[in-house]
Short mmCIF file of C-alpha atoms in Angstrom, two decimals:
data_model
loop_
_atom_site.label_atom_id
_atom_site.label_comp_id
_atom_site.label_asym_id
_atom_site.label_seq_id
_atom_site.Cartn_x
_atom_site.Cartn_y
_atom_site.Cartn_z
CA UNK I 1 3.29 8.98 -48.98
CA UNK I 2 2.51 11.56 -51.42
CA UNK I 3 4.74 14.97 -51.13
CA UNK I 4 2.99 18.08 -50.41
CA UNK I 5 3.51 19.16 -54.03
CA UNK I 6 2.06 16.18 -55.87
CA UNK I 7 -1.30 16.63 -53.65
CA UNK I 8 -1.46 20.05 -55.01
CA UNK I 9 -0.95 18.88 -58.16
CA UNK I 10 -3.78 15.97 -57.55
CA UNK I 11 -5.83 18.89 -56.56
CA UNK I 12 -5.50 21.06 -59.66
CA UNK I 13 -6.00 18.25 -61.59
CA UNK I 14 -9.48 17.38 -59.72
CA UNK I 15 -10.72 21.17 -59.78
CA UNK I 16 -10.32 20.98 -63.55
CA UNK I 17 -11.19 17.54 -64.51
CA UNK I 18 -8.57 16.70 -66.39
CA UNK I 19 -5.93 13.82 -65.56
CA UNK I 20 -2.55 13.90 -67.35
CA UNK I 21 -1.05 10.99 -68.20
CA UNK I 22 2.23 12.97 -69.05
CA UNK I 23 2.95 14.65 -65.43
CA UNK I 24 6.26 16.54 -67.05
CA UNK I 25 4.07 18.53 -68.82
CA UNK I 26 1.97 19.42 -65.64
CA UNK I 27 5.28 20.13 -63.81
CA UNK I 28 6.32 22.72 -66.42
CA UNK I 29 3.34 24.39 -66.77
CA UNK I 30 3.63 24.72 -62.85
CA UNK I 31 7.06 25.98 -63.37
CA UNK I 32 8.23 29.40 -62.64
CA UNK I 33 11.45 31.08 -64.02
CA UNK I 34 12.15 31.81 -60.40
CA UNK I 35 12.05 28.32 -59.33
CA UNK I 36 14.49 27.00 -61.96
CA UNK I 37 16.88 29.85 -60.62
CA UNK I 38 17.25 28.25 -57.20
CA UNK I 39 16.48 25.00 -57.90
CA UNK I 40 18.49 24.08 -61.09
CA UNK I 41 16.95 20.92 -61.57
CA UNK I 42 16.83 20.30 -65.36
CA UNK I 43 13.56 21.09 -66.27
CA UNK I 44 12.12 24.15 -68.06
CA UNK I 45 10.13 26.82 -66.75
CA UNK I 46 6.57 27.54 -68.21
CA UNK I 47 6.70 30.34 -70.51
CA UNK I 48 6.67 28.59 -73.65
CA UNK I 49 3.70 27.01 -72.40
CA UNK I 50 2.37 30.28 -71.66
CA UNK I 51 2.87 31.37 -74.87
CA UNK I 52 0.77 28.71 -76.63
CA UNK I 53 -1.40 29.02 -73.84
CA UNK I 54 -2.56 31.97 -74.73
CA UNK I 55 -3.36 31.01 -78.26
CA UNK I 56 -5.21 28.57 -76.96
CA UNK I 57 -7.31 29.93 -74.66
CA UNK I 58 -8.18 32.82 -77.38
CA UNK I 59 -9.05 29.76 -80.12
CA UNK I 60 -11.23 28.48 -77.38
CA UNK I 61 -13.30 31.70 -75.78
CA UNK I 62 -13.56 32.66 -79.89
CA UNK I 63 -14.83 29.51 -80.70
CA UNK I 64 -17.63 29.53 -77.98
CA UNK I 65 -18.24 33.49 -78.73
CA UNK I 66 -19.66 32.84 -82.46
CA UNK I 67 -21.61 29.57 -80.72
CA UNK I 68 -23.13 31.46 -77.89
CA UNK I 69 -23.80 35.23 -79.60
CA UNK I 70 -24.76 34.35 -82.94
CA UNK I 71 -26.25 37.97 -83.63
CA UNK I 72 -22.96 39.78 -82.05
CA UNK I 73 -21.11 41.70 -84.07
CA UNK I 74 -17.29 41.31 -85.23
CA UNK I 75 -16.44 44.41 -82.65
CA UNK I 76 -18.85 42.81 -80.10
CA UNK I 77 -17.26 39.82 -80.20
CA UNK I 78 -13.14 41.38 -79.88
CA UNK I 79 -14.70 43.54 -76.97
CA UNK I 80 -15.97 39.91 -75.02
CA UNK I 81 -13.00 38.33 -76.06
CA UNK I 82 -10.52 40.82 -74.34
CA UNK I 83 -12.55 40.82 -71.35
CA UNK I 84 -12.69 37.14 -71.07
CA UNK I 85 -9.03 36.36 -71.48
CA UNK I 86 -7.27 39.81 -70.05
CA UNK I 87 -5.29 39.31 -66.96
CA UNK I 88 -7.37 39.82 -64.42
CA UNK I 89 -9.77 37.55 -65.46
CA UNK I 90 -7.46 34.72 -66.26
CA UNK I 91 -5.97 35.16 -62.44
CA UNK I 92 -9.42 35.02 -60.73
CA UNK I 93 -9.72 31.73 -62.68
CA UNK I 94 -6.48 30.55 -61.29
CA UNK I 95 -7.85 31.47 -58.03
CA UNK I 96 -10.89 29.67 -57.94
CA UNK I 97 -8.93 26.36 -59.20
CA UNK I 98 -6.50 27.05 -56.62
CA UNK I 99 -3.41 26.61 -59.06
CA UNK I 100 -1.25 29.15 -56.41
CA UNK I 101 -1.21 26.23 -53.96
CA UNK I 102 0.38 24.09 -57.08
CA UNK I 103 2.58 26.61 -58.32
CA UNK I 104 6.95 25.97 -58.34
CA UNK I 105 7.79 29.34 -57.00
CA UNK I 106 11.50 30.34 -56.19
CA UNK I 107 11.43 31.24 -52.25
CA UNK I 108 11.81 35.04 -52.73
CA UNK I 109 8.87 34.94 -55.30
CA UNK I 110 7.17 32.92 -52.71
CA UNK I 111 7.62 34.81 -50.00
CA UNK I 112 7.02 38.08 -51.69
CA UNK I 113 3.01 36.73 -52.32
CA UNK I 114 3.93 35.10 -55.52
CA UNK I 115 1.31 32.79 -55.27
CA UNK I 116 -1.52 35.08 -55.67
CA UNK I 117 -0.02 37.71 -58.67
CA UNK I 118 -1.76 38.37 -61.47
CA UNK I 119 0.67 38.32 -63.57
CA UNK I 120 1.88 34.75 -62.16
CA UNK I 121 -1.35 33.19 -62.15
CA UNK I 122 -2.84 34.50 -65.40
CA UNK I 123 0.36 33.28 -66.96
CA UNK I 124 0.28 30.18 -64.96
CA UNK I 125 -3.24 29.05 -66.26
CA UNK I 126 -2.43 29.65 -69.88
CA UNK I 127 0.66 27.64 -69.04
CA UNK I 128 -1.97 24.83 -67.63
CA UNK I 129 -4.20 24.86 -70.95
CA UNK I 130 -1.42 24.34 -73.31
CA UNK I 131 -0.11 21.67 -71.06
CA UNK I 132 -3.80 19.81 -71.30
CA UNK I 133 -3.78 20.66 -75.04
CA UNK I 134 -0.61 19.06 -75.63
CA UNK I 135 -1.60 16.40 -73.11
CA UNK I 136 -4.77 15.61 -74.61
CA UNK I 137 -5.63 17.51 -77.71
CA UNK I 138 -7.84 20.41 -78.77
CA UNK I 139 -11.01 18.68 -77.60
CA UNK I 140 -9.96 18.08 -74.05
CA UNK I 141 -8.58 21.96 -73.90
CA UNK I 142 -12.03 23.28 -75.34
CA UNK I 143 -13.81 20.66 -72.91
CA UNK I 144 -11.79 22.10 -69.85
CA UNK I 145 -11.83 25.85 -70.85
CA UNK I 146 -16.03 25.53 -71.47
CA UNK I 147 -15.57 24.53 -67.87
CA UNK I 148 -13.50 27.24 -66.57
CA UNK I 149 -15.48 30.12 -68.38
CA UNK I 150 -19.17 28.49 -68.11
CA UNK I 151 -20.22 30.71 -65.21
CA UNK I 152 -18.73 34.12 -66.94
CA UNK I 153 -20.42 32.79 -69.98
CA UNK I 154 -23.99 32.97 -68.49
CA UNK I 155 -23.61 35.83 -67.06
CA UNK I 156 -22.48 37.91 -70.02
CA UNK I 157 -25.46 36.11 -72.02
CA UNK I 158 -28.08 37.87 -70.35
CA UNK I 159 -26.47 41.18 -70.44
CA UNK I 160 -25.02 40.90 -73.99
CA UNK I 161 -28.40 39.79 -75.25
CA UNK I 162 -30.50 42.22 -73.61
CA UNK I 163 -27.90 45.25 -74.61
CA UNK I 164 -27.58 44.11 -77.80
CA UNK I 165 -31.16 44.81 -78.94
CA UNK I 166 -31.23 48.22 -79.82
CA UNK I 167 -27.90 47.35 -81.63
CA UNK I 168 -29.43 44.76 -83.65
CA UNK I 169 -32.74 46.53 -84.03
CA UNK I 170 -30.73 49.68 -85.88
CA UNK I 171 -28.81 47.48 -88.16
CA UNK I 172 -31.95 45.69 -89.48
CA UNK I 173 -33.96 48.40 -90.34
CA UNK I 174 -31.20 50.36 -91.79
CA UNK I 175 -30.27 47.12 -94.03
CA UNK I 176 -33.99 46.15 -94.98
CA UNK I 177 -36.00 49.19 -94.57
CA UNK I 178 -33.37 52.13 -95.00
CA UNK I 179 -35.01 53.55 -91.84
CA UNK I 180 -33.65 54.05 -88.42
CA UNK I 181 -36.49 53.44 -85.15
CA UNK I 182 -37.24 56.38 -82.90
CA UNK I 183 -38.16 55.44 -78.96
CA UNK I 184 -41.06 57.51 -77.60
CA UNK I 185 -42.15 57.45 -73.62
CA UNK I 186 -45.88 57.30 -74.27
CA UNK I 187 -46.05 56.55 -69.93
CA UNK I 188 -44.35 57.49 -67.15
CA UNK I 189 -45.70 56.14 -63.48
CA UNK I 190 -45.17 56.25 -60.31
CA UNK I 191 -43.26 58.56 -57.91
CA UNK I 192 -39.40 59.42 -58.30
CA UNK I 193 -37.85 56.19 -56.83
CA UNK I 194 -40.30 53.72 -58.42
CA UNK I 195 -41.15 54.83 -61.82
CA UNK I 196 -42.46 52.99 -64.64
CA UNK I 197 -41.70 54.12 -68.25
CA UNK I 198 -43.48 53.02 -71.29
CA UNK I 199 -41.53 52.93 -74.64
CA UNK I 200 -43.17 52.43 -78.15
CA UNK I 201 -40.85 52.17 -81.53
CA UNK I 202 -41.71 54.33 -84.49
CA UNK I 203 -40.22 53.44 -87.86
CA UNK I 204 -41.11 55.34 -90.87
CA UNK I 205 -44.24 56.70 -88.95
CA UNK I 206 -45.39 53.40 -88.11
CA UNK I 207 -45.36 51.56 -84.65
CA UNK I 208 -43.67 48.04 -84.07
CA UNK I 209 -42.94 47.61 -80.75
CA UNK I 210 -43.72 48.74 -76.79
CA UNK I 211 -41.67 47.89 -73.91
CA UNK I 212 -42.11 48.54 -70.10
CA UNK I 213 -39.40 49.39 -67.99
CA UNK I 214 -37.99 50.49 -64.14
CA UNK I 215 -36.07 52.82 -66.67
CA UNK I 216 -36.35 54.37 -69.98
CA UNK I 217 -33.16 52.35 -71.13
CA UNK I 218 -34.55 48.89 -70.15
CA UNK I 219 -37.91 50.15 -71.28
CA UNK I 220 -36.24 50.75 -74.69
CA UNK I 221 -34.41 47.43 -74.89
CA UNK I 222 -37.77 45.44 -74.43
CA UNK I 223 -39.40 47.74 -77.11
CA UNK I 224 -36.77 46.87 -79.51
CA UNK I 225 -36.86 43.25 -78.68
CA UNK I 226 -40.50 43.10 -79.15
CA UNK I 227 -39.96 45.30 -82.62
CA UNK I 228 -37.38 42.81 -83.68
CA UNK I 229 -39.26 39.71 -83.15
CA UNK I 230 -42.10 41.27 -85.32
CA UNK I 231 -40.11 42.42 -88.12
CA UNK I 232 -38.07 39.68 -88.35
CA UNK I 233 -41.45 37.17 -88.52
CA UNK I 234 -42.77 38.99 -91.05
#
């Protein structure tokens, strides 16, 4: 019969999808520094792991950023990357893999809610990655860190994208027409807690785009969009 410790660790391995074939490396990466100080039982704890982990998982999320935001700028892209793998985020990961449960704790850590720290689990799953790197090389670690982030991914798309517009609109006509566009509400409907603004783009006294909106701002972004797509097709 399995222990109680190995079925967490089947667990983990399950909510990832990613089997190791060298369990030592899974055991350290599950390893904290307060465990080995009870339990002295020859192995090491996981911060070297963490440390490459968290080259790792930067390599990764920056690899998918220039993939999945091809018009984001080099600031963009530092300010998703920071959000993605800051500590928060990387210990809500841990949560929803449930690598707590798997976690080597020494009993006072445990006891003291070890198990569900930030700073435990954020350096816990960076711990995990390098472990699957080293276990399996960079294409399993990309493979199981697209996982991980997917959902966060497609979220920020939509939002990124949409915000970006008026971002992207600016640079391009300052680079090819040495202009910058002006938003004008031609419409405004509606009563106070429904209204409906209408948004045209003027650039160098000439009109390229009109966008509708619940808001001037999102009435703005969809002006720009629609002045982007023209400019850019012709």
């Amino acid at each position: 019969m399995k222990s109680n410790k190995m079925v967490d660790f089947d667990n983990l391995q399950e909510k990832i999808a990613y089997r190791f074939r060298d369990l030592q490396l899974l055991t350290q990466a599950l390893t904290h520094r307060s465990f080995l100080h009870e339990n002295n039982d020859g192995g090491e704890d996981n911060e070297r792991l963490e440390f490459l982990g968290d080259s790792v998982v930067e390599v990764v999320i920056s690899h998918l950023l220039l993939n999945r935001f091809p018009h984001l700028t080099e600031g963009g892209l530092s300010k998703t990357r920071a959000e993605l793998v800051k500590e928060s985020t990387l210990a809500s990961l841990a949560r929803e893999v449930r690598l707590g449960a798997a976690l080597r704790l020494g009993r006072g850590e445990d006891e003291t809610g070890g198990r569900d720290k930030n700073s435990i689990l954020a350096g816990g799953l960076e711990a995990l990655m390098a472990a699957v790197y080293l276990d399996g090389g960079y294409k399993e670690a990309f493979r199981v860190i697209e996982d991980l982030y997917a959902p966060r991914l497609s979220e920020m798309k939509g939002a990124i994208e949409d915000k970006d517009y008026k971002t992207r609109l600016q640079e391009y006509t300052q680079r090819h027409l040495n202009d910058t566009p002006h938003y004008i509400v031609t419409d405004e409907e509606g009563p106070d807690h429904a209204k409906t603004f209408e948004v045209i783009i003027s650039i160098g006294g000439k009109a390229y785009g009109k966008g509708k909106g619940k808001s001037k701002k999102e009435a703005e972004q969809r002006a720009a969009e629609e002045a982007l797509r023209s400019l850019q097709e012709n």
